[in-house]
Tab-separated table of C-alpha atoms in Angstrom:
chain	number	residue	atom	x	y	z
B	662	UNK	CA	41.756	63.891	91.119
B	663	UNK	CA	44.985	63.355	92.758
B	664	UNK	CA	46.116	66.248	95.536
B	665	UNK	CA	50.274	66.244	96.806
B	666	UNK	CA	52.337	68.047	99.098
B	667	UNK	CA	54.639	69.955	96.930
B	668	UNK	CA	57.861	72.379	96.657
B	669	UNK	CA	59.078	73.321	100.280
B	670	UNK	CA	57.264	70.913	102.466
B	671	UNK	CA	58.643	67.896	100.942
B	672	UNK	CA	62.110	69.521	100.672
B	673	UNK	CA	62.354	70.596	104.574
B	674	UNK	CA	60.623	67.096	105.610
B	675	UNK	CA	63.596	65.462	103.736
B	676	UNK	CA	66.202	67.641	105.358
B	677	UNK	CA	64.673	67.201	108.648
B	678	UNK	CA	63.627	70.374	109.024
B	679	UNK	CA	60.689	72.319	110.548
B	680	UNK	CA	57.249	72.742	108.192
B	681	UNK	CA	55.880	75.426	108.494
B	682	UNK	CA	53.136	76.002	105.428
B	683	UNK	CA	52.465	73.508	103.249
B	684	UNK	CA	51.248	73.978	99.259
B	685	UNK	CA	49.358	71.485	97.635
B	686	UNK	CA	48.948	70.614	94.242
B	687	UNK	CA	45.806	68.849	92.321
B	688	UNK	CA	46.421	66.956	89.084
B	689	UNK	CA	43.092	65.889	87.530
B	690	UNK	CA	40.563	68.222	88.506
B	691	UNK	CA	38.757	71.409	87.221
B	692	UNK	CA	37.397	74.422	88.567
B	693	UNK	CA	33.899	73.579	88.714
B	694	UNK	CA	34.953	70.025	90.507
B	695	UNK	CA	37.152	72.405	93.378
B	696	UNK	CA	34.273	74.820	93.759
B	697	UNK	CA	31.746	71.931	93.832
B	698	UNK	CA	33.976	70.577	96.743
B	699	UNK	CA	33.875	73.555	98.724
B	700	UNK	CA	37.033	75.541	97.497
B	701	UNK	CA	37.302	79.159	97.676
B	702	UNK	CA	38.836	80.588	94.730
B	703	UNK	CA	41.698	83.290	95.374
B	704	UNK	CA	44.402	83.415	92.619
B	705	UNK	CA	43.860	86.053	90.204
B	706	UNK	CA	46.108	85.044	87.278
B	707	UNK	CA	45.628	81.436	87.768
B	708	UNK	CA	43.310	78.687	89.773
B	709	UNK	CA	43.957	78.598	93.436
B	710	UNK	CA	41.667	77.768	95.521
B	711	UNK	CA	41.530	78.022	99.908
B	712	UNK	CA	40.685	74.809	101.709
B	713	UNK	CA	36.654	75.211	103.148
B	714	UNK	CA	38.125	73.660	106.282
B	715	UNK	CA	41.802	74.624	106.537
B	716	UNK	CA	42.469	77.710	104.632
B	717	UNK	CA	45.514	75.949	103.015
B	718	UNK	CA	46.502	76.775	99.746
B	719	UNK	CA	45.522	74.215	97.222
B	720	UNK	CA	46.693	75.054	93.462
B	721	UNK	CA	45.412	73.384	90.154
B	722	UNK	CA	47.997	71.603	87.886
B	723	UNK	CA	49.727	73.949	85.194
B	724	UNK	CA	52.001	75.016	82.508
B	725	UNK	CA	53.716	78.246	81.915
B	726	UNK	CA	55.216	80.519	78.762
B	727	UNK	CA	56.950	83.181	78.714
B	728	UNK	CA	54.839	85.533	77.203
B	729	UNK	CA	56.430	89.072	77.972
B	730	UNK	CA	59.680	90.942	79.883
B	731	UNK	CA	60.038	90.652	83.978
B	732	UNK	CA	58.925	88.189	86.562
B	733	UNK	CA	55.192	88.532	85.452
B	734	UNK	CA	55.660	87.577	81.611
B	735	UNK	CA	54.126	84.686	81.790
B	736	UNK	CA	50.804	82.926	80.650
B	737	UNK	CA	49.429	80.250	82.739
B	738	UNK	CA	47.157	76.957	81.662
B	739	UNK	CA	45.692	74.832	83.688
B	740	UNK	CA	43.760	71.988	82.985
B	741	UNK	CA	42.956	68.520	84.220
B	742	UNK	CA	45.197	66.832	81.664
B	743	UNK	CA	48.201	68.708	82.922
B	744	UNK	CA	50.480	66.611	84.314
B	745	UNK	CA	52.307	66.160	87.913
B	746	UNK	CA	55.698	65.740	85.973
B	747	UNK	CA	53.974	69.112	83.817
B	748	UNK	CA	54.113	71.111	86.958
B	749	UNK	CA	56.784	70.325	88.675
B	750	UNK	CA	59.386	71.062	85.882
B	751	UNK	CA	58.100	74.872	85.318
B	752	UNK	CA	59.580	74.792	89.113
B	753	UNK	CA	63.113	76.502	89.677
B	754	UNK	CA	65.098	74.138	91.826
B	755	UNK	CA	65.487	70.449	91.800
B	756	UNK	CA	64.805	70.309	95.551
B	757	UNK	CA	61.762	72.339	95.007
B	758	UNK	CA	60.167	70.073	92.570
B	759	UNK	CA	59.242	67.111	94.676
B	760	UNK	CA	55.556	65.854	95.545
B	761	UNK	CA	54.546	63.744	98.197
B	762	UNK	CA	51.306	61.749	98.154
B	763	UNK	CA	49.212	60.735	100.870
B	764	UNK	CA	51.220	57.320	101.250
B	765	UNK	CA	54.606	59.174	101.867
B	766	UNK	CA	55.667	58.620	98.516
B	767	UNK	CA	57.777	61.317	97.058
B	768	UNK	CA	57.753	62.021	93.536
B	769	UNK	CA	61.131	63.201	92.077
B	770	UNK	CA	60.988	63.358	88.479
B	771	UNK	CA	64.107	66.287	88.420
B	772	UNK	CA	66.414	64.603	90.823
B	773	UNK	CA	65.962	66.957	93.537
B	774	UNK	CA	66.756	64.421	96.307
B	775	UNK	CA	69.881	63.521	95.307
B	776	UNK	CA	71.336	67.232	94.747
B	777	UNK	CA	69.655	67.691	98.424
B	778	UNK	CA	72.618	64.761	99.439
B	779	UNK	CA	75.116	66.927	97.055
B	780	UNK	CA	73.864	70.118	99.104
B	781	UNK	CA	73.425	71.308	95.724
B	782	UNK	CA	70.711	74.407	94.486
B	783	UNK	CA	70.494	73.398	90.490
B	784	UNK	CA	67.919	74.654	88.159
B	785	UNK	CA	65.434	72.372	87.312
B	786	UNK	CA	65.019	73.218	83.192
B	787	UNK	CA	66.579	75.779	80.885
B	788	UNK	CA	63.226	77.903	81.483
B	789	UNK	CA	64.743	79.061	84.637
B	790	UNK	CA	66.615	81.785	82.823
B	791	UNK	CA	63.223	82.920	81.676
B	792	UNK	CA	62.215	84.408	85.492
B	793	UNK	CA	64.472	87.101	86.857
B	794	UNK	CA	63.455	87.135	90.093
B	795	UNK	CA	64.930	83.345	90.208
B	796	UNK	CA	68.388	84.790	90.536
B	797	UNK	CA	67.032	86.566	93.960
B	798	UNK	CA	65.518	83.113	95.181
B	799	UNK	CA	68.286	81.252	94.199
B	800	UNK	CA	70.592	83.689	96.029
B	801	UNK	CA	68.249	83.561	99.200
B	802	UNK	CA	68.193	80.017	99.207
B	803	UNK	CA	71.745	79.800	99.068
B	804	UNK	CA	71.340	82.111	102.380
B	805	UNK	CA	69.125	80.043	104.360
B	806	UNK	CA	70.971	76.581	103.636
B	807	UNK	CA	74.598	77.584	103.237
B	808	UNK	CA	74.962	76.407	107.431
B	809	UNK	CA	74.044	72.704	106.370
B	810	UNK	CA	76.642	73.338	103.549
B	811	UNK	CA	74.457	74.112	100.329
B	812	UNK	CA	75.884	76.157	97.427
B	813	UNK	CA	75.365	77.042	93.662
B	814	UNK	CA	75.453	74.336	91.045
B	815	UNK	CA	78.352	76.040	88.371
B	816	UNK	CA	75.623	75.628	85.800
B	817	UNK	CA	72.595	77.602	87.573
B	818	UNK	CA	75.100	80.306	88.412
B	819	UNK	CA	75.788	80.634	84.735
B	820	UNK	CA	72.361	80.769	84.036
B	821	UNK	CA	72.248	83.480	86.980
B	822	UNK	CA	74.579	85.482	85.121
B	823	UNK	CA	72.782	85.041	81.955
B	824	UNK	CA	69.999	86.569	83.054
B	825	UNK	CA	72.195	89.035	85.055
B	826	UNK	CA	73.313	90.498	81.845
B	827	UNK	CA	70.375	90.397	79.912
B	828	UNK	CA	69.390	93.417	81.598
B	829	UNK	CA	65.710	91.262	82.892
B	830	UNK	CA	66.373	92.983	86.227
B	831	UNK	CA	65.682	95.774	85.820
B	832	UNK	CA	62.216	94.453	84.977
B	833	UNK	CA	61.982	93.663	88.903
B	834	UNK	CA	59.840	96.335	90.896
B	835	UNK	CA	60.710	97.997	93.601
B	836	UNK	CA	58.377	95.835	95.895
B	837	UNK	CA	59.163	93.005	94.463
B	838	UNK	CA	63.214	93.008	95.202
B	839	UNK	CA	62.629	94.867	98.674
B	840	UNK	CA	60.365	91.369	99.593
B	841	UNK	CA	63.480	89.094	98.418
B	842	UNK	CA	65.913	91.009	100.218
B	843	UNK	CA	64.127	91.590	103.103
B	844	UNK	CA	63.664	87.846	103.675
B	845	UNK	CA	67.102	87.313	102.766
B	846	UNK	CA	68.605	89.684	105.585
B	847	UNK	CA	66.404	87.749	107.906
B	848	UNK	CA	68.052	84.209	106.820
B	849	UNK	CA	70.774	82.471	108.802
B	850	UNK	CA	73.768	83.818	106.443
B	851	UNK	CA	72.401	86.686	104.763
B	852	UNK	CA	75.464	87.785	103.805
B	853	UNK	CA	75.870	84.559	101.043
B	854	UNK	CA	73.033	86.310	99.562
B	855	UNK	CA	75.130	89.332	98.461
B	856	UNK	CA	77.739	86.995	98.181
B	857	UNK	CA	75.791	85.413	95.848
B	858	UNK	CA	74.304	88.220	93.927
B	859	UNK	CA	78.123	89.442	93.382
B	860	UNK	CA	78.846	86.479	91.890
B	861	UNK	CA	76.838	85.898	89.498
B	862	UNK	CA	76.733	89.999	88.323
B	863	UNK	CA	73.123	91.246	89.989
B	864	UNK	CA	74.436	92.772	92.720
B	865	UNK	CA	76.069	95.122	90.042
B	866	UNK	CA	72.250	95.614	88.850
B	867	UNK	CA	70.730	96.062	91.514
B	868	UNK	CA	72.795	97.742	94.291
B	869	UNK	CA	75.676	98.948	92.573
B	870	UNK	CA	76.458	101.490	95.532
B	871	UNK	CA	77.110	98.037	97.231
B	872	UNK	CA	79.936	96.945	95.464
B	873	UNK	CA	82.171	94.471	97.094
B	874	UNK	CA	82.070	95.431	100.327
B	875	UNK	CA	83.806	92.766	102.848
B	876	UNK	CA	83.468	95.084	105.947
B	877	UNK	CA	79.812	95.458	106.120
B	878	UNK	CA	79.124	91.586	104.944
B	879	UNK	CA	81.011	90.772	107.789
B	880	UNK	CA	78.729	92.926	109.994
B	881	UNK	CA	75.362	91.584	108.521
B	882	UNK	CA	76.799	88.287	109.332
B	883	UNK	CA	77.539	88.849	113.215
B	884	UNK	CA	73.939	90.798	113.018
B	885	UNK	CA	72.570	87.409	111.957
B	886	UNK	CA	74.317	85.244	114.637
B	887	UNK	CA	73.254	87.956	117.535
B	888	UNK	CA	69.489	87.454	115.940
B	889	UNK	CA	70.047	91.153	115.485
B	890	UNK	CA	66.179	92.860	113.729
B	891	UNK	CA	65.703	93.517	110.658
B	892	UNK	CA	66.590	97.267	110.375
B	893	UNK	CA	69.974	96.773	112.344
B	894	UNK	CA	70.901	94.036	109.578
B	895	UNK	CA	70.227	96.809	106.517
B	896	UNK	CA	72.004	99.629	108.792
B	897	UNK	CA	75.123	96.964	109.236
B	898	UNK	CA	75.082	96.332	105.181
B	899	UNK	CA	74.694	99.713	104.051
B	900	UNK	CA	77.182	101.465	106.838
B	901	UNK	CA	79.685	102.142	104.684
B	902	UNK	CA	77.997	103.615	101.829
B	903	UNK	CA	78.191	107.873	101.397
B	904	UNK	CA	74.771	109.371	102.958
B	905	UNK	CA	73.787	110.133	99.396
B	906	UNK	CA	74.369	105.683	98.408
B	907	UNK	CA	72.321	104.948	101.318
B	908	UNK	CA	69.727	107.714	100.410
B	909	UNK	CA	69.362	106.402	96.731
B	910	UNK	CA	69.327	102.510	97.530
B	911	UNK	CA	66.455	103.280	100.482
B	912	UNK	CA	64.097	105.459	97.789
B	913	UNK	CA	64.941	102.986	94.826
B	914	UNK	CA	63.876	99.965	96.635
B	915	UNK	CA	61.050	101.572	98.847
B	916	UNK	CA	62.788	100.492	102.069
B	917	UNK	CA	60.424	100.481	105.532
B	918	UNK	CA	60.715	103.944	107.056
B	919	UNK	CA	62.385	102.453	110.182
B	920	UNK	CA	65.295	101.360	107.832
B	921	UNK	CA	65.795	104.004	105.798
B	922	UNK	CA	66.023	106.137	108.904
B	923	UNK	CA	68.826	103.842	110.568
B	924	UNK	CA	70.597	103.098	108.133
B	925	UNK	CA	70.987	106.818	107.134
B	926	UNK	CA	72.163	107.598	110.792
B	927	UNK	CA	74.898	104.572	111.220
B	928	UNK	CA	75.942	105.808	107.483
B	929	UNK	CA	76.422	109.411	109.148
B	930	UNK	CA	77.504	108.936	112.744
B	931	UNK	CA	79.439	105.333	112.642
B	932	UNK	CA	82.748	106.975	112.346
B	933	UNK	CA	81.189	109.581	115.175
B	934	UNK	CA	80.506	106.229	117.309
B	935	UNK	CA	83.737	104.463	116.931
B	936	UNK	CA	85.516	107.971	118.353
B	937	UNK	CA	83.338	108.621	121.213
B	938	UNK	CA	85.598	108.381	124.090
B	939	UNK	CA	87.577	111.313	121.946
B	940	UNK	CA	84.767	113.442	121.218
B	941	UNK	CA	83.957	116.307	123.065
B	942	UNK	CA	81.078	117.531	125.241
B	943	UNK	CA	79.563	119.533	122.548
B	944	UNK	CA	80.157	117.113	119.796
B	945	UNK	CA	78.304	114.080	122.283
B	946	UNK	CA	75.056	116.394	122.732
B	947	UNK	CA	75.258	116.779	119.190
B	948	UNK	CA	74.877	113.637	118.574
B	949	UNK	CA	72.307	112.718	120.842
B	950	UNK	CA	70.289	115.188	119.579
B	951	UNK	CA	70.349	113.972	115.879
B	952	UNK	CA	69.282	110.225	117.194
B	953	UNK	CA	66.316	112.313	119.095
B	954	UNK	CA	67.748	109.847	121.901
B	955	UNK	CA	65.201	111.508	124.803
B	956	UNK	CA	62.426	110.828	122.928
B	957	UNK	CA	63.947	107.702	120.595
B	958	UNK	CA	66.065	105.647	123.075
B	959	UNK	CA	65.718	102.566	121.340
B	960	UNK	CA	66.737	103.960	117.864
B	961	UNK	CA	69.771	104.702	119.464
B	962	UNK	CA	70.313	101.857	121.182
B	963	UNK	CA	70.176	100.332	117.390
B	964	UNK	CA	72.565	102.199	116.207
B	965	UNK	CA	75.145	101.209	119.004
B	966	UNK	CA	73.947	97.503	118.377
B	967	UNK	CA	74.872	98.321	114.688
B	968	UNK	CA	77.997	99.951	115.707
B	969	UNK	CA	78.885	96.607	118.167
B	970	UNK	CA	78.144	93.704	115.334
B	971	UNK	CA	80.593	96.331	112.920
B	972	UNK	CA	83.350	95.979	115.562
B	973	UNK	CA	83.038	91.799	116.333
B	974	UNK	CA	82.662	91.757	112.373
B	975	UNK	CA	86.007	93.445	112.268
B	976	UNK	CA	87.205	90.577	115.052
B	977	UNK	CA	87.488	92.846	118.219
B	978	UNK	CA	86.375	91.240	120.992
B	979	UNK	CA	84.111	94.141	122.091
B	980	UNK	CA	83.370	97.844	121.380
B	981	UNK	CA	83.805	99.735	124.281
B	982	UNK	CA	82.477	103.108	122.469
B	983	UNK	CA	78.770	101.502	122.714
B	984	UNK	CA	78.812	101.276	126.542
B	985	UNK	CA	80.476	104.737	127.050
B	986	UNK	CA	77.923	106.638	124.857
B	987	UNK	CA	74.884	104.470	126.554
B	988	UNK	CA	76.310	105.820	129.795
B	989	UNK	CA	76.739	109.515	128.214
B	990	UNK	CA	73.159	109.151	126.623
B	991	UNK	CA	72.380	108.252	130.293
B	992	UNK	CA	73.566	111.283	131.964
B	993	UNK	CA	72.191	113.565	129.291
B	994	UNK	CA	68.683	112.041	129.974
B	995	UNK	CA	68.771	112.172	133.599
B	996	UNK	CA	68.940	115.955	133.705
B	997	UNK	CA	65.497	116.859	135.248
B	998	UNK	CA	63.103	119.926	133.260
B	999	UNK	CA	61.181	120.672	136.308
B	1000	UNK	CA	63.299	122.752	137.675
B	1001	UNK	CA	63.932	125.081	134.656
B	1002	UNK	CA	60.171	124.859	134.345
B	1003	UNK	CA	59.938	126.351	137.797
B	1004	UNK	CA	62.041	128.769	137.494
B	1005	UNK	CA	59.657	130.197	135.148
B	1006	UNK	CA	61.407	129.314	131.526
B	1007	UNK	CA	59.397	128.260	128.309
B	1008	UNK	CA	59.332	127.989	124.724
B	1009	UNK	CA	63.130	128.533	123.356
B	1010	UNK	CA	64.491	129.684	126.370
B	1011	UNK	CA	63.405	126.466	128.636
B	1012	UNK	CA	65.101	124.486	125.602
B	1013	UNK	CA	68.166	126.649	125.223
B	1014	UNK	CA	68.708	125.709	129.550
B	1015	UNK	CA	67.818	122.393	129.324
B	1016	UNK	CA	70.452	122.021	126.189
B	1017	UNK	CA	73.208	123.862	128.556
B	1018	UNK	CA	72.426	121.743	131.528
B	1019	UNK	CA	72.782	118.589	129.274
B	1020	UNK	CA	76.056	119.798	128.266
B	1021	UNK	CA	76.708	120.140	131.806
B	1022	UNK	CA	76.086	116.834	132.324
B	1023	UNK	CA	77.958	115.370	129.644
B	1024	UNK	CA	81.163	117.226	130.801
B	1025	UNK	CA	80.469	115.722	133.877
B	1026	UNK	CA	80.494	112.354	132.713
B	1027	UNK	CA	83.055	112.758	130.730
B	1028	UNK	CA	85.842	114.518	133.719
B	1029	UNK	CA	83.978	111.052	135.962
């Protein structure tokens, strides 16, 4: 039995980067020797097994075939005559198929090393084009290592397209591409990821409301260098999509509920937000009202964030709008019920005042 360090442990060591969960891989052994050991088994479609003391994930040796359509067409052997060089080539990236033993020696059988000095992502075999959701890893990866200068090898991205047109996207579920491009928008350059996708023809598969859309790319990106949340990234990539785009990209991919609803609002009120100085009173407490702002500050606050990172994307050196309707969503907030509640008013009439006496308010603020 022989146990290594494997795929992005060894890869983030040799860039000098943070670990942060290590997989390991065992060549030589069999079920009954990992459960004899102490190993709790977890994988369902193939032997994985938790560490008694650690909880780490330690994986048997194996081979894959493509056996049917989509990301899980596969069929999986493992065995203890599978070999390390076996494994590591059913990988998808060079720099993913490296092993380290307990000595500090790094196995490279596919090169990856050297294509980490080339800041290169290349395919490690021709069975890449065989797994769909490659071309979203591949794409993310290309995300989270573009600042240290990593792109594409021509010859993966062919492959990516390849598979692009195949039409073994659509295989993807819902879950499934959400999970890529949610980790994605969380990388350092997210926006290389749809830069990415473009290229190589998915993006036209799988958000072809998206297009090739400069002004929101540029958005995501200042969103990523403010360390802007996840929602405020998806409302600064989707903002210039029609309500009904954002609508049917947010239900197709099962977006989180806090997404879909901000992204839906920036989509609808962005032009609102970039005019706010202009708009009237009535339009203002309008628009307060739709963000629910009295009892949902922060949701607006996220959509003035979104509105901000549009405006730096678009090289302004500031958006005044977003600190005039903070101030406006101020005054409206500061009018006090109890009064109206004293006076005796309830139900539709104590909502009807307080709606007039936040108008009064916001002309106020606005003649101030």
């Amino acid at each position: 039995m022989h146990i290594y360090k494997v795929g992005g442990a060894v890869r983030d060591r040799l860039l000098g980067r943070p670990v942060s969960d290590i997989d390991w891989l065992v060549v030589g052994a069999t079920v009954e020797e990992m459960h004899a050991k102490g190993f709790r088994p977890v994988g369902a479609d193939f032997p994985v097994f938790l560490h008694p003391k650690t909880g780490e994930e330690y994986a048997l040796a194996r081979t894959e075939r493509k056996s049917g359509r989509g990301y899980g067409g596969f069929t999986f052997h493992a065995s203890p005559d599978v070999t390390l060089e076996e494994d590591l080539i059913r990988r998808d990236l060079t720099i993913n198929a490296m092993a380290e033993d307990e000595t500090g020696t790094v196995y490279d059988p596919y090169h990856g090393q050297s294509d980490l000095d080339q800041r290169l992502l290349r395919h490690v075999s021709p069975a890449f084009a065989e797994d769909p959701l490659r071309v979203l890893r591949v794409a993310r990866f290309a995300a989270r290592y573009a600042p240290l200068g990593f792109r594409v090898a021509d010859e993966t991205l062919e492959l990516m397209r390849q598979i692009s047109a195949s039409g073994e996207l659509q295989a993807l579920t819902a879950e499934r591409s959400w999970k890529e491009i949610e980790r994605a928008l969380m990388e350092a350059q997210p926006q290389v990821f749809f830069q990415v996708l473009h290229a190589c023809g998915a993006l036209q598969e799988l958000l072809p409301e998206l297009g090739d859309a400069p002004q929101a790319l540029a958005a995501l990106e200042q969103a990523a260098m403010h360390e802007k949340p996840l929602h405020v990234r998806w409302a600064c990539l989707l903002q210039s999509l029609t309500p009904a785009a954002i609508k049917a990209i947010n239900q197709r991919l099962k977006a989180p509920r806090e997404c879909q609803e901000l992204a839906l609002l920036t989509g609808e009120c962005l032009k609102l937000g970039n005019q706010a100085q202009e708009l009237p009173a009535t339009t203002l407490l309008e628009l307060l009202q739709k963000f629910d702002v009295y009892r949902r500050p922060q949701r607006f606050e996220d959509f003035l964030i979104a509105c901000e990172m549009t405006a730096l994307g678009e090289g302004k050196a500031g958006h005044p709008q977003a600190d005039y309707l903070r101030e406006a969503a101020a005054a409206a907030r500061a009018v006090d019920v109890k009064p109206l509640v004293q006076a005796g008013l309830t139900g539709q009439a104590l909502g009807e005042a307080l709606k007039s006496e936040r108008l009064k308010a916001l002309e106020a603020y606005k003649l101030g």
